[in-house]
Tab-separated table of N, CA and C in Angstrom:
chain	number	residue	atom	x	y	z
A	1	MET	N	-12.406	-3.508	-7.188
A	1	MET	CA	-11.746	-3.158	-8.432
A	1	MET	C	-11.663	-1.637	-8.534
A	2	LEU	N	-10.506	-1.139	-8.892
A	2	LEU	CA	-10.350	0.298	-9.064
A	2	LEU	C	-11.186	0.758	-10.258
A	3	SER	N	-11.913	1.820	-10.059
A	3	SER	CA	-12.734	2.346	-11.156
A	3	SER	C	-11.867	3.165	-12.110
A	4	LYS	N	-12.342	3.320	-13.332
A	4	LYS	CA	-11.634	4.148	-14.314
A	4	LYS	C	-11.534	5.582	-13.828
A	5	GLU	N	-12.567	6.028	-13.123
A	5	GLU	CA	-12.566	7.389	-12.589
A	5	GLU	C	-11.469	7.563	-11.541
A	6	ARG	N	-11.307	6.550	-10.670
A	6	ARG	CA	-10.277	6.633	-9.623
A	6	ARG	C	-8.887	6.631	-10.245
A	7	ILE	N	-8.695	5.814	-11.263
A	7	ILE	CA	-7.399	5.750	-11.951
A	7	ILE	C	-7.101	7.088	-12.625
A	8	LYS	N	-8.075	7.650	-13.299
A	8	LYS	CA	-7.906	8.951	-13.967
A	8	LYS	C	-7.613	10.048	-12.938
A	9	GLU	N	-8.337	10.024	-11.827
A	9	GLU	CA	-8.107	11.005	-10.758
A	9	GLU	C	-6.666	10.918	-10.260
A	10	ALA	N	-6.187	9.699	-10.034
A	10	ALA	CA	-4.821	9.501	-9.547
A	10	ALA	C	-3.807	10.027	-10.562
A	11	GLU	N	-4.027	9.745	-11.840
A	11	GLU	CA	-3.106	10.215	-12.881
A	11	GLU	C	-3.042	11.742	-12.913
A	12	THR	N	-4.201	12.373	-12.831
A	12	THR	CA	-4.264	13.834	-12.815
A	12	THR	C	-3.570	14.390	-11.575
A	13	ASN	N	-3.868	13.787	-10.433
A	13	ASN	CA	-3.275	14.248	-9.175
A	13	ASN	C	-1.756	14.123	-9.183
A	14	VAL	N	-1.245	12.999	-9.663
A	14	VAL	CA	0.201	12.775	-9.647
A	14	VAL	C	0.918	13.812	-10.507
A	15	LYS	N	0.328	14.184	-11.623
A	15	LYS	CA	0.931	15.250	-12.440
A	15	LYS	C	1.037	16.534	-11.630
A	16	SER	N	-0.014	16.862	-10.895
A	16	SER	CA	0.000	18.054	-10.042
A	16	SER	C	1.027	17.915	-8.924
A	17	TYR	N	1.059	16.730	-8.299
A	17	TYR	CA	1.999	16.508	-7.208
A	17	TYR	C	3.441	16.713	-7.675
A	18	LEU	N	3.751	16.219	-8.865
A	18	LEU	CA	5.099	16.376	-9.406
A	18	LEU	C	5.437	17.852	-9.609
A	19	SER	N	4.505	18.587	-10.195
A	19	SER	CA	4.771	20.008	-10.447
A	19	SER	C	4.840	20.820	-9.158
A	20	GLU	N	4.129	20.384	-8.124
A	20	GLU	CA	4.130	21.088	-6.841
A	20	GLU	C	5.224	20.585	-5.901
A	21	GLY	N	5.949	19.545	-6.311
A	21	GLY	CA	7.022	19.005	-5.483
A	21	GLY	C	6.541	18.117	-4.344
A	22	LEU	N	5.287	17.663	-4.403
A	22	LEU	CA	4.769	16.779	-3.357
A	22	LEU	C	5.281	15.352	-3.508
A	23	ILE	N	5.734	15.026	-4.706
A	23	ILE	CA	6.435	13.769	-4.974
A	23	ILE	C	7.567	14.127	-5.919
A	24	LYS	N	8.719	13.533	-5.671
A	24	LYS	CA	9.908	13.870	-6.459
A	24	LYS	C	10.632	12.614	-6.893
A	25	LYS	N	11.312	12.724	-8.032
A	25	LYS	CA	12.208	11.658	-8.457
A	25	LYS	C	13.438	11.753	-7.571
A	26	GLU	N	13.847	10.628	-7.018
A	26	GLU	CA	15.015	10.622	-6.143
A	26	GLU	C	15.661	9.256	-6.206
A	27	SER	N	16.972	9.234	-6.136
A	27	SER	CA	17.677	7.949	-6.191
A	27	SER	C	17.355	7.113	-4.949
A	28	VAL	N	17.509	5.825	-5.110
A	28	VAL	CA	17.183	4.876	-4.049
A	28	VAL	C	18.197	5.020	-2.913
A	29	ASN	N	17.699	5.040	-1.699
A	29	ASN	CA	18.534	5.116	-0.507
A	29	ASN	C	18.254	3.869	0.324
A	30	ALA	N	19.246	2.986	0.400
A	30	ALA	CA	19.059	1.700	1.092
A	30	ALA	C	18.688	1.887	2.560
A	31	ASP	N	19.240	2.897	3.211
A	31	ASP	CA	18.923	3.133	4.626
A	31	ASP	C	17.455	3.504	4.803
A	32	VAL	N	16.951	4.333	3.914
A	32	VAL	CA	15.542	4.738	3.990
A	32	VAL	C	14.641	3.529	3.744
A	33	LEU	N	15.005	2.698	2.781
A	33	LEU	CA	14.223	1.484	2.507
A	33	LEU	C	14.163	0.586	3.738
A	34	ARG	N	15.293	0.418	4.404
A	34	ARG	CA	15.326	-0.415	5.615
A	34	ARG	C	14.405	0.153	6.698
A	35	VAL	N	14.399	1.473	6.851
A	35	VAL	CA	13.538	2.099	7.854
A	35	VAL	C	12.074	1.857	7.509
A	36	PHE	N	11.698	2.052	6.236
A	36	PHE	CA	10.317	1.808	5.830
A	36	PHE	C	9.918	0.355	6.090
A	37	LEU	N	10.790	-0.583	5.726
A	37	LEU	CA	10.478	-2.003	5.939
A	37	LEU	C	10.369	-2.326	7.424
A	38	ARG	N	11.286	-1.806	8.218
A	38	ARG	CA	11.230	-2.044	9.662
A	38	ARG	C	9.939	-1.465	10.251
A	39	ASN	N	9.573	-0.265	9.830
A	39	ASN	CA	8.338	0.348	10.324
A	39	ASN	C	7.108	-0.452	9.906
A	40	ALA	N	7.119	-0.967	8.682
A	40	ALA	CA	5.994	-1.778	8.203
A	40	ALA	C	5.872	-3.062	9.022
A	41	GLU	N	7.000	-3.730	9.220
A	41	GLU	CA	6.995	-4.973	10.002
A	41	GLU	C	6.572	-4.713	11.449
A	42	GLU	N	7.082	-3.637	12.025
A	42	GLU	CA	6.732	-3.289	13.410
A	42	GLU	C	5.242	-2.953	13.530
A	43	SER	N	4.716	-2.291	12.533
A	43	SER	CA	3.290	-1.941	12.563
A	43	SER	C	2.410	-3.178	12.505
A	44	ILE	N	2.762	-4.137	11.652
A	44	ILE	CA	1.995	-5.385	11.581
A	44	ILE	C	2.110	-6.144	12.900
A	45	ALA	N	3.313	-6.242	13.422
A	45	ALA	CA	3.512	-6.955	14.687
A	45	ALA	C	2.703	-6.297	15.807
A	46	SER	N	2.687	-4.969	15.834
A	46	SER	CA	1.906	-4.257	16.853
A	46	SER	C	0.418	-4.525	16.681
A	47	GLY	N	-0.047	-4.497	15.432
A	47	GLY	CA	-1.455	-4.786	15.168
A	47	GLY	C	-1.833	-6.195	15.582
A	48	GLU	N	-0.954	-7.173	15.283
A	48	GLU	CA	-1.225	-8.553	15.672
A	48	GLU	C	-1.274	-8.694	17.192
A	49	LYS	N	-0.349	-8.039	17.870
A	49	LYS	CA	-0.319	-8.127	19.328
A	49	LYS	C	-1.573	-7.503	19.932
A	50	LEU	N	-1.930	-6.331	19.465
A	50	LEU	CA	-3.135	-5.671	19.969
A	50	LEU	C	-4.379	-6.509	19.691
A	51	SER	N	-4.419	-7.122	18.516
A	51	SER	CA	-5.562	-7.959	18.155
A	51	SER	C	-5.646	-9.190	19.044
A	52	SER	N	-4.516	-9.854	19.244
A	52	SER	CA	-4.536	-11.082	20.050
A	52	SER	C	-4.862	-10.796	21.514
A	53	GLU	N	-4.486	-9.620	21.993
A	53	GLU	CA	-4.780	-9.246	23.377
A	53	GLU	C	-6.167	-8.628	23.530
A	54	GLY	N	-6.796	-8.283	22.404
A	54	GLY	CA	-8.101	-7.624	22.459
A	54	GLY	C	-8.017	-6.231	23.082
A	55	THR	N	-6.857	-5.606	22.951
A	55	THR	CA	-6.601	-4.320	23.605
A	55	THR	C	-7.362	-3.167	22.970
A	56	SER	N	-7.206	-2.995	21.645
A	56	SER	CA	-7.806	-1.830	20.991
A	56	SER	C	-8.020	-2.106	19.511
A	57	ASP	N	-9.275	-2.240	19.135
A	57	ASP	CA	-9.591	-2.450	17.716
A	57	ASP	C	-9.200	-1.241	16.886
A	58	LEU	N	-9.368	-0.057	17.440
A	58	LEU	CA	-8.974	1.169	16.733
A	58	LEU	C	-7.498	1.100	16.359
A	59	TRP	N	-6.638	0.715	17.294
A	59	TRP	CA	-5.209	0.718	17.019
A	59	TRP	C	-4.777	-0.474	16.182
A	60	VAL	N	-5.559	-1.533	16.145
A	60	VAL	CA	-5.296	-2.615	15.196
A	60	VAL	C	-5.463	-2.057	13.780
A	61	ILE	N	-6.526	-1.301	13.568
A	61	ILE	CA	-6.789	-0.697	12.259
A	61	ILE	C	-5.694	0.312	11.910
A	62	VAL	N	-5.336	1.157	12.857
A	62	VAL	CA	-4.314	2.179	12.606
A	62	VAL	C	-2.967	1.509	12.293
A	63	CYS	N	-2.587	0.517	13.091
A	63	CYS	CA	-1.317	-0.186	12.841
A	63	CYS	C	-1.346	-0.912	11.492
A	64	SER	N	-2.466	-1.524	11.165
A	64	SER	CA	-2.600	-2.228	9.890
A	64	SER	C	-2.422	-1.262	8.724
A	65	TYR	N	-3.097	-0.134	8.810
A	65	TYR	CA	-2.973	0.867	7.744
A	65	TYR	C	-1.519	1.346	7.622
A	66	TYR	N	-0.899	1.661	8.748
A	66	TYR	CA	0.467	2.186	8.676
A	66	TYR	C	1.457	1.162	8.147
A	67	SER	N	1.234	-0.122	8.376
A	67	SER	CA	2.125	-1.118	7.777
A	67	SER	C	2.022	-1.045	6.257
A	68	MET	N	0.805	-0.841	5.768
A	68	MET	CA	0.597	-0.705	4.327
A	68	MET	C	1.242	0.583	3.811
A	69	PHE	N	1.077	1.654	4.550
A	69	PHE	CA	1.633	2.950	4.169
A	69	PHE	C	3.164	2.868	4.053
A	70	TYR	N	3.804	2.269	5.046
A	70	TYR	CA	5.264	2.183	5.028
A	70	TYR	C	5.781	1.295	3.907
A	71	ILE	N	5.172	0.129	3.703
A	71	ILE	CA	5.658	-0.754	2.631
A	71	ILE	C	5.372	-0.127	1.268
A	72	ALA	N	4.254	0.584	1.135
A	72	ALA	CA	3.958	1.275	-0.125
A	72	ALA	C	5.029	2.321	-0.410
A	73	ASN	N	5.434	3.063	0.605
A	73	ASN	CA	6.475	4.070	0.406
A	73	ASN	C	7.827	3.437	0.124
A	74	ALA	N	8.084	2.252	0.674
A	74	ALA	CA	9.319	1.534	0.346
A	74	ALA	C	9.335	1.176	-1.133
A	75	VAL	N	8.215	0.684	-1.632
A	75	VAL	CA	8.128	0.324	-3.051
A	75	VAL	C	8.306	1.573	-3.921
A	76	LEU	N	7.632	2.644	-3.566
A	76	LEU	CA	7.770	3.880	-4.348
A	76	LEU	C	9.213	4.376	-4.346
A	77	ARG	N	9.867	4.333	-3.183
A	77	ARG	CA	11.269	4.761	-3.109
A	77	ARG	C	12.149	3.862	-3.958
A	78	LYS	N	11.880	2.567	-3.939
A	78	LYS	CA	12.663	1.626	-4.737
A	78	LYS	C	12.516	1.939	-6.224
A	79	LEU	N	11.352	2.439	-6.597
A	79	LEU	CA	11.114	2.819	-7.996
A	79	LEU	C	11.635	4.231	-8.306
A	80	GLY	N	12.181	4.906	-7.283
A	80	GLY	CA	12.790	6.219	-7.517
A	80	GLY	C	11.905	7.404	-7.210
A	81	TYR	N	10.879	7.236	-6.388
A	81	TYR	CA	9.965	8.336	-6.047
A	81	TYR	C	9.934	8.548	-4.540
A	82	LYS	N	10.094	9.806	-4.149
A	82	LYS	CA	10.025	10.174	-2.740
A	82	LYS	C	8.770	11.003	-2.513
A	83	VAL	N	7.927	10.537	-1.606
A	83	VAL	CA	6.708	11.256	-1.244
A	83	VAL	C	7.066	12.258	-0.160
A	84	GLY	N	6.626	13.498	-0.338
A	84	GLY	CA	6.888	14.539	0.647
A	84	GLY	C	5.967	14.403	1.853
A	85	GLU	N	6.128	15.316	2.797
A	85	GLU	CA	5.345	15.252	4.036
A	85	GLU	C	3.928	15.794	3.876
A	86	LYS	N	3.743	16.774	3.021
A	86	LYS	CA	2.432	17.392	2.852
A	86	LYS	C	1.496	16.419	2.119
A	87	ILE	N	0.334	16.181	2.667
A	87	ILE	CA	-0.691	15.233	2.195
A	87	ILE	C	-0.077	13.903	1.723
A	88	GLY	N	0.884	13.419	2.492
A	88	GLY	CA	1.634	12.219	2.131
A	88	GLY	C	0.787	10.980	1.919
A	89	HIS	N	-0.287	10.850	2.670
A	89	HIS	CA	-1.127	9.649	2.540
A	89	HIS	C	-1.875	9.657	1.205
A	90	LYS	N	-2.396	10.782	0.818
A	90	LYS	CA	-3.103	10.900	-0.463
A	90	LYS	C	-2.119	10.746	-1.622
A	91	VAL	N	-0.959	11.376	-1.496
A	91	VAL	CA	0.054	11.269	-2.544
A	91	VAL	C	0.482	9.812	-2.708
A	92	THR	N	0.682	9.115	-1.598
A	92	THR	CA	1.066	7.700	-1.654
A	92	THR	C	-0.010	6.867	-2.342
A	93	ALA	N	-1.257	7.090	-1.971
A	93	ALA	CA	-2.363	6.324	-2.570
A	93	ALA	C	-2.415	6.529	-4.085
A	94	ASP	N	-2.303	7.774	-4.516
A	94	ASP	CA	-2.357	8.064	-5.951
A	94	ASP	C	-1.118	7.549	-6.680
A	95	ALA	N	0.051	7.691	-6.057
A	95	ALA	CA	1.286	7.227	-6.685
A	95	ALA	C	1.297	5.704	-6.839
A	96	LEU	N	0.700	4.983	-5.898
A	96	LEU	CA	0.595	3.528	-6.035
A	96	LEU	C	-0.167	3.171	-7.314
A	97	ILE	N	-1.226	3.881	-7.555
A	97	ILE	CA	-2.035	3.607	-8.751
A	97	ILE	C	-1.239	3.912	-10.010
A	98	VAL	N	-0.559	5.037	-10.020
A	98	VAL	CA	0.140	5.477	-11.227
A	98	VAL	C	1.437	4.709	-11.463
A	99	TYR	N	2.249	4.535	-10.435
A	99	TYR	CA	3.584	3.975	-10.626
A	99	TYR	C	3.718	2.487	-10.307
A	100	VAL	N	2.835	1.932	-9.486
A	100	VAL	CA	3.011	0.558	-9.036
A	100	VAL	C	2.013	-0.400	-9.670
A	101	ARG	N	0.802	0.038	-9.872
A	101	ARG	CA	-0.281	-0.832	-10.320
A	101	ARG	C	0.102	-1.674	-11.542
A	102	GLY	N	0.576	-1.050	-12.602
A	102	GLY	CA	0.923	-1.775	-13.825
A	102	GLY	C	2.085	-2.729	-13.627
A	103	LYS	N	3.116	-2.268	-12.917
A	103	LYS	CA	4.282	-3.120	-12.654
A	103	LYS	C	3.900	-4.308	-11.772
A	104	LEU	N	3.039	-4.066	-10.807
A	104	LEU	CA	2.577	-5.133	-9.928
A	104	LEU	C	1.781	-6.162	-10.725
A	105	LYS	N	0.968	-5.689	-11.631
A	105	LYS	CA	0.188	-6.591	-12.479
A	105	LYS	C	1.129	-7.496	-13.283
A	106	GLU	N	2.186	-6.911	-13.870
A	106	GLU	CA	3.159	-7.695	-14.628
A	106	GLU	C	3.863	-8.709	-13.726
A	107	SER	N	4.216	-8.286	-12.544
A	107	SER	CA	4.885	-9.161	-11.593
A	107	SER	C	4.004	-10.345	-11.219
A	108	LEU	N	2.742	-10.062	-10.952
A	108	LEU	CA	1.811	-11.136	-10.595
A	108	LEU	C	1.593	-12.085	-11.772
A	109	LEU	N	1.625	-11.556	-12.987
A	109	LEU	CA	1.483	-12.405	-14.169
A	109	LEU	C	2.612	-13.424	-14.257
A	110	GLU	N	3.813	-12.988	-13.930
A	110	GLU	CA	4.947	-13.904	-13.972
A	110	GLU	C	4.739	-15.072	-13.017
A	111	GLU	N	4.108	-14.815	-11.871
A	111	GLU	CA	3.824	-15.885	-10.910
A	111	GLU	C	2.836	-16.898	-11.481
A	112	TYR	N	1.967	-16.461	-12.331
A	112	TYR	CA	0.898	-17.312	-12.862
A	112	TYR	C	1.150	-17.694	-14.319
A	113	GLU	N	2.407	-17.838	-14.696
A	113	GLU	CA	2.804	-18.070	-16.089
A	113	GLU	C	2.067	-19.237	-16.756
A	114	GLU	N	1.874	-20.354	-16.064
A	114	GLU	CA	1.286	-21.544	-16.668
A	114	GLU	C	-0.136	-21.312	-17.162
A	115	THR	N	-0.870	-20.457	-16.514
A	115	THR	CA	-2.245	-20.189	-16.924
A	115	THR	C	-2.372	-18.718	-17.326
A	116	LYS	N	-1.576	-18.335	-18.289
A	116	LYS	CA	-1.434	-16.931	-18.659
A	116	LYS	C	-2.757	-16.249	-19.026
A	117	ASN	N	-3.590	-16.869	-19.806
A	117	ASN	CA	-4.834	-16.213	-20.211
A	117	ASN	C	-5.735	-15.922	-19.016
A	118	GLU	N	-5.892	-16.912	-18.162
A	118	GLU	CA	-6.693	-16.707	-16.965
A	118	GLU	C	-5.986	-15.747	-16.009
A	119	ALA	N	-4.676	-15.861	-15.972
A	119	ALA	CA	-3.895	-15.041	-15.045
A	119	ALA	C	-3.961	-13.558	-15.383
A	120	LEU	N	-4.085	-13.218	-16.652
A	120	LEU	CA	-4.150	-11.806	-17.036
A	120	LEU	C	-5.302	-11.111	-16.324
A	121	ALA	N	-6.468	-11.733	-16.384
A	121	ALA	CA	-7.629	-11.150	-15.700
A	121	ALA	C	-7.451	-11.208	-14.189
A	122	LEU	N	-6.990	-12.354	-13.699
A	122	LEU	CA	-6.805	-12.528	-12.256
A	122	LEU	C	-5.748	-11.569	-11.712
A	123	ALA	N	-4.630	-11.439	-12.401
A	123	ALA	CA	-3.557	-10.552	-11.938
A	123	ALA	C	-4.012	-9.099	-11.944
A	124	GLY	N	-4.745	-8.714	-12.971
A	124	GLY	CA	-5.266	-7.342	-13.011
A	124	GLY	C	-6.197	-7.063	-11.849
A	125	MET	N	-7.076	-8.026	-11.565
A	125	MET	CA	-8.003	-7.865	-10.441
A	125	MET	C	-7.250	-7.865	-9.115
A	126	LYS	N	-6.248	-8.743	-8.977
A	126	LYS	CA	-5.499	-8.807	-7.732
A	126	LYS	C	-4.673	-7.546	-7.529
A	127	ALA	N	-4.033	-7.060	-8.584
A	127	ALA	CA	-3.253	-5.820	-8.484
A	127	ALA	C	-4.168	-4.663	-8.087
A	128	ASP	N	-5.305	-4.550	-8.750
A	128	ASP	CA	-6.263	-3.495	-8.406
A	128	ASP	C	-6.744	-3.645	-6.971
A	129	SER	N	-7.021	-4.883	-6.574
A	129	SER	CA	-7.518	-5.141	-5.225
A	129	SER	C	-6.488	-4.760	-4.169
A	130	LEU	N	-5.216	-5.109	-4.412
A	130	LEU	CA	-4.165	-4.754	-3.457
A	130	LEU	C	-4.028	-3.239	-3.327
A	131	ILE	N	-3.996	-2.555	-4.461
A	131	ILE	CA	-3.849	-1.097	-4.445
A	131	ILE	C	-5.092	-0.461	-3.831
A	132	GLU	N	-6.258	-0.984	-4.171
A	132	GLU	CA	-7.504	-0.451	-3.634
A	132	GLU	C	-7.599	-0.665	-2.129
A	133	SER	N	-7.017	-1.757	-1.630
A	133	SER	CA	-7.075	-2.015	-0.192
A	133	SER	C	-6.366	-0.911	0.587
A	134	PHE	N	-5.333	-0.320	-0.013
A	134	PHE	CA	-4.663	0.816	0.628
A	134	PHE	C	-5.646	1.969	0.762
A	135	ASP	N	-6.366	2.293	-0.301
A	135	ASP	CA	-7.369	3.366	-0.252
A	135	ASP	C	-8.438	3.069	0.805
A	136	PHE	N	-8.929	1.824	0.838
A	136	PHE	CA	-9.949	1.446	1.821
A	136	PHE	C	-9.452	1.699	3.239
A	137	GLU	N	-8.232	1.233	3.501
A	137	GLU	CA	-7.700	1.360	4.859
A	137	GLU	C	-7.401	2.813	5.214
A	138	LYS	N	-6.958	3.603	4.253
A	138	LYS	CA	-6.722	5.032	4.502
A	138	LYS	C	-8.029	5.699	4.910
A	139	ASN	N	-9.087	5.416	4.181
A	139	ASN	CA	-10.387	6.015	4.489
A	139	ASN	C	-10.968	5.468	5.794
A	140	LYS	N	-10.826	4.155	6.007
A	140	LYS	CA	-11.360	3.539	7.224
A	140	LYS	C	-10.661	4.087	8.452
A	141	ARG	N	-9.325	4.201	8.380
A	141	ARG	CA	-8.580	4.703	9.516
A	141	ARG	C	-9.103	6.065	9.935
A	142	GLY	N	-9.384	6.934	8.968
A	142	GLY	CA	-9.915	8.255	9.277
A	142	GLY	C	-11.288	8.198	9.917
A	143	SER	N	-12.185	7.410	9.347
A	143	SER	CA	-13.550	7.372	9.876
A	143	SER	C	-13.629	6.653	11.214
A	144	ILE	N	-12.881	5.564	11.369
A	144	ILE	CA	-12.898	4.812	12.624
A	144	ILE	C	-12.293	5.642	13.747
A	145	GLN	N	-11.225	6.322	13.422
A	145	GLN	CA	-10.517	7.084	14.442
A	145	GLN	C	-11.400	8.170	15.039
A	146	TYR	N	-12.345	8.657	14.256
A	146	TYR	CA	-13.123	9.809	14.708
A	146	TYR	C	-14.599	9.514	14.935
A	147	GLY	N	-14.999	8.232	15.016
A	147	GLY	CA	-16.378	7.981	15.399
A	147	GLY	C	-17.028	6.719	14.887
A	148	THR	N	-16.791	5.609	15.548
A	148	THR	CA	-17.472	4.347	15.243
A	148	THR	C	-17.628	3.602	16.558
A	149	ASP	N	-18.745	2.853	16.688
A	149	ASP	CA	-18.942	2.125	17.944
A	149	ASP	C	-18.005	0.926	18.040
A	150	ASP	N	-17.802	0.432	19.265
A	150	ASP	CA	-16.815	-0.603	19.534
A	150	ASP	C	-17.102	-1.920	18.830
A	151	PHE	N	-18.371	-2.318	18.729
A	151	PHE	CA	-18.729	-3.571	18.079
A	151	PHE	C	-18.278	-3.562	16.611
A	152	GLU	N	-18.530	-2.471	15.941
A	152	GLU	CA	-18.161	-2.336	14.535
A	152	GLU	C	-16.638	-2.299	14.375
A	153	LYS	N	-15.935	-1.693	15.313
A	153	LYS	CA	-14.480	-1.579	15.240
A	153	LYS	C	-13.806	-2.945	15.256
A	154	GLU	N	-14.294	-3.875	16.073
A	154	GLU	CA	-13.662	-5.189	16.180
A	154	GLU	C	-13.671	-5.917	14.844
A	155	SER	N	-14.804	-5.935	14.179
A	155	SER	CA	-14.921	-6.591	12.884
A	155	SER	C	-14.021	-5.922	11.851
A	156	LYS	N	-14.044	-4.618	11.834
A	156	LYS	CA	-13.231	-3.881	10.872
A	156	LYS	C	-11.745	-4.044	11.166
A	157	ALA	N	-11.384	-4.179	12.430
A	157	ALA	CA	-9.983	-4.356	12.811
A	157	ALA	C	-9.433	-5.661	12.248
A	158	LYS	N	-10.203	-6.734	12.326
A	158	LYS	CA	-9.762	-8.026	11.803
A	158	LYS	C	-9.553	-7.950	10.287
A	159	THR	N	-10.479	-7.305	9.596
A	159	THR	CA	-10.350	-7.129	8.149
A	159	THR	C	-9.107	-6.305	7.821
A	160	SER	N	-8.901	-5.234	8.575
A	160	SER	CA	-7.749	-4.357	8.336
A	160	SER	C	-6.445	-5.111	8.501
A	161	LEU	N	-6.334	-5.892	9.551
A	161	LEU	CA	-5.099	-6.626	9.809
A	161	LEU	C	-4.835	-7.635	8.697
A	162	GLN	N	-5.873	-8.325	8.242
A	162	GLN	CA	-5.687	-9.302	7.167
A	162	GLN	C	-5.286	-8.606	5.861
A	163	ARG	N	-5.933	-7.499	5.549
A	163	ARG	CA	-5.556	-6.745	4.346
A	163	ARG	C	-4.109	-6.284	4.434
A	164	ALA	N	-3.714	-5.787	5.598
A	164	ALA	CA	-2.351	-5.286	5.777
A	164	ALA	C	-1.328	-6.401	5.579
A	165	LYS	N	-1.616	-7.580	6.117
A	165	LYS	CA	-0.696	-8.701	5.972
A	165	LYS	C	-0.544	-9.091	4.497
A	166	THR	N	-1.655	-9.184	3.802
A	166	THR	CA	-1.618	-9.543	2.387
A	166	THR	C	-0.881	-8.480	1.582
A	167	PHE	N	-1.213	-7.214	1.826
A	167	PHE	CA	-0.576	-6.095	1.132
A	167	PHE	C	0.936	-6.125	1.387
A	168	PHE	N	1.317	-6.301	2.650
A	168	PHE	CA	2.728	-6.325	3.010
A	168	PHE	C	3.460	-7.458	2.293
A	169	GLN	N	2.891	-8.654	2.315
A	169	GLN	CA	3.541	-9.806	1.686
A	169	GLN	C	3.738	-9.581	0.193
A	170	GLU	N	2.711	-9.086	-0.478
A	170	GLU	CA	2.806	-8.879	-1.923
A	170	GLU	C	3.785	-7.757	-2.271
A	171	MET	N	3.768	-6.681	-1.504
A	171	MET	CA	4.678	-5.568	-1.771
A	171	MET	C	6.125	-5.973	-1.471
A	172	LYS	N	6.328	-6.780	-0.452
A	172	LYS	CA	7.680	-7.227	-0.131
A	172	LYS	C	8.217	-8.122	-1.252
A	173	LYS	N	7.382	-9.028	-1.775
A	173	LYS	CA	7.799	-9.853	-2.914
A	173	LYS	C	8.129	-8.967	-4.108
A	174	PHE	N	7.316	-7.944	-4.317
A	174	PHE	CA	7.525	-7.019	-5.431
A	174	PHE	C	8.842	-6.263	-5.252
A	175	LEU	N	9.144	-5.833	-4.042
A	175	LEU	CA	10.416	-5.149	-3.765
A	175	LEU	C	11.600	-6.055	-4.091
A	176	ILE	N	11.511	-7.304	-3.707
A	176	ILE	CA	12.585	-8.254	-3.986
A	176	ILE	C	12.755	-8.421	-5.489
A	177	GLU	N	11.642	-8.479	-6.202
A	177	GLU	CA	11.696	-8.615	-7.661
A	177	GLU	C	12.327	-7.381	-8.300
A	178	ILE	N	11.942	-6.192	-7.844
A	178	ILE	CA	12.536	-4.956	-8.371
A	178	ILE	C	14.044	-4.984	-8.119
A	179	ASP	N	14.434	-5.398	-6.923
A	179	ASP	CA	15.846	-5.465	-6.564
A	179	ASP	C	16.594	-6.405	-7.503
A	180	GLY	N	15.980	-7.537	-7.816
A	180	GLY	CA	16.610	-8.488	-8.722
A	180	GLY	C	16.781	-7.948	-10.136
A	181	ARG	N	15.862	-7.125	-10.578
A	181	ARG	CA	15.939	-6.542	-11.924
A	181	ARG	C	17.001	-5.448	-12.017
A	182	THR	N	17.263	-4.769	-10.903
A	182	THR	CA	18.203	-3.647	-10.939
A	182	THR	C	19.642	-4.088	-10.745
A	183	ARG	N	19.848	-5.354	-10.504
A	183	ARG	CA	21.232	-5.843	-10.313
A	183	ARG	C	21.835	-6.288	-11.603
């Protein structure tokens, strides 16, 4: 669950990012969205292939994270925000919390309409969990890439790939929903 401190930090950071031009309002570009989606799908496919072959747990984690990164940026672009190149991973993580978290929660609520009271708590936890999984994978990718033993990498790689698949599926559904609302 995202902590109140993490949410507040993201809100503060995004205000700074906007003033510094690290994230900008920009109209939706269908070609850019297609590239982000293709990169996300390719990253998951690469992670699955590496995992099934037992080739490299490190690169399963890296591919899993990047699939999340690309689909997150597709969602942000669809909402009208372009993340710049400077500290793009941190900006993306914070922007997900500020711009996507609430909308994702509403979207998930619609899926659980029949049990609305229970769904409110569940959707909030699921939305937080999905957004938080991006932060986990961003941090894990950094630490794994620069120093973890092989036994630990294998276990973490499987978790990363599963998180990436779930994140990708939910963000893709959310993109389709956003598209339906804008028509």
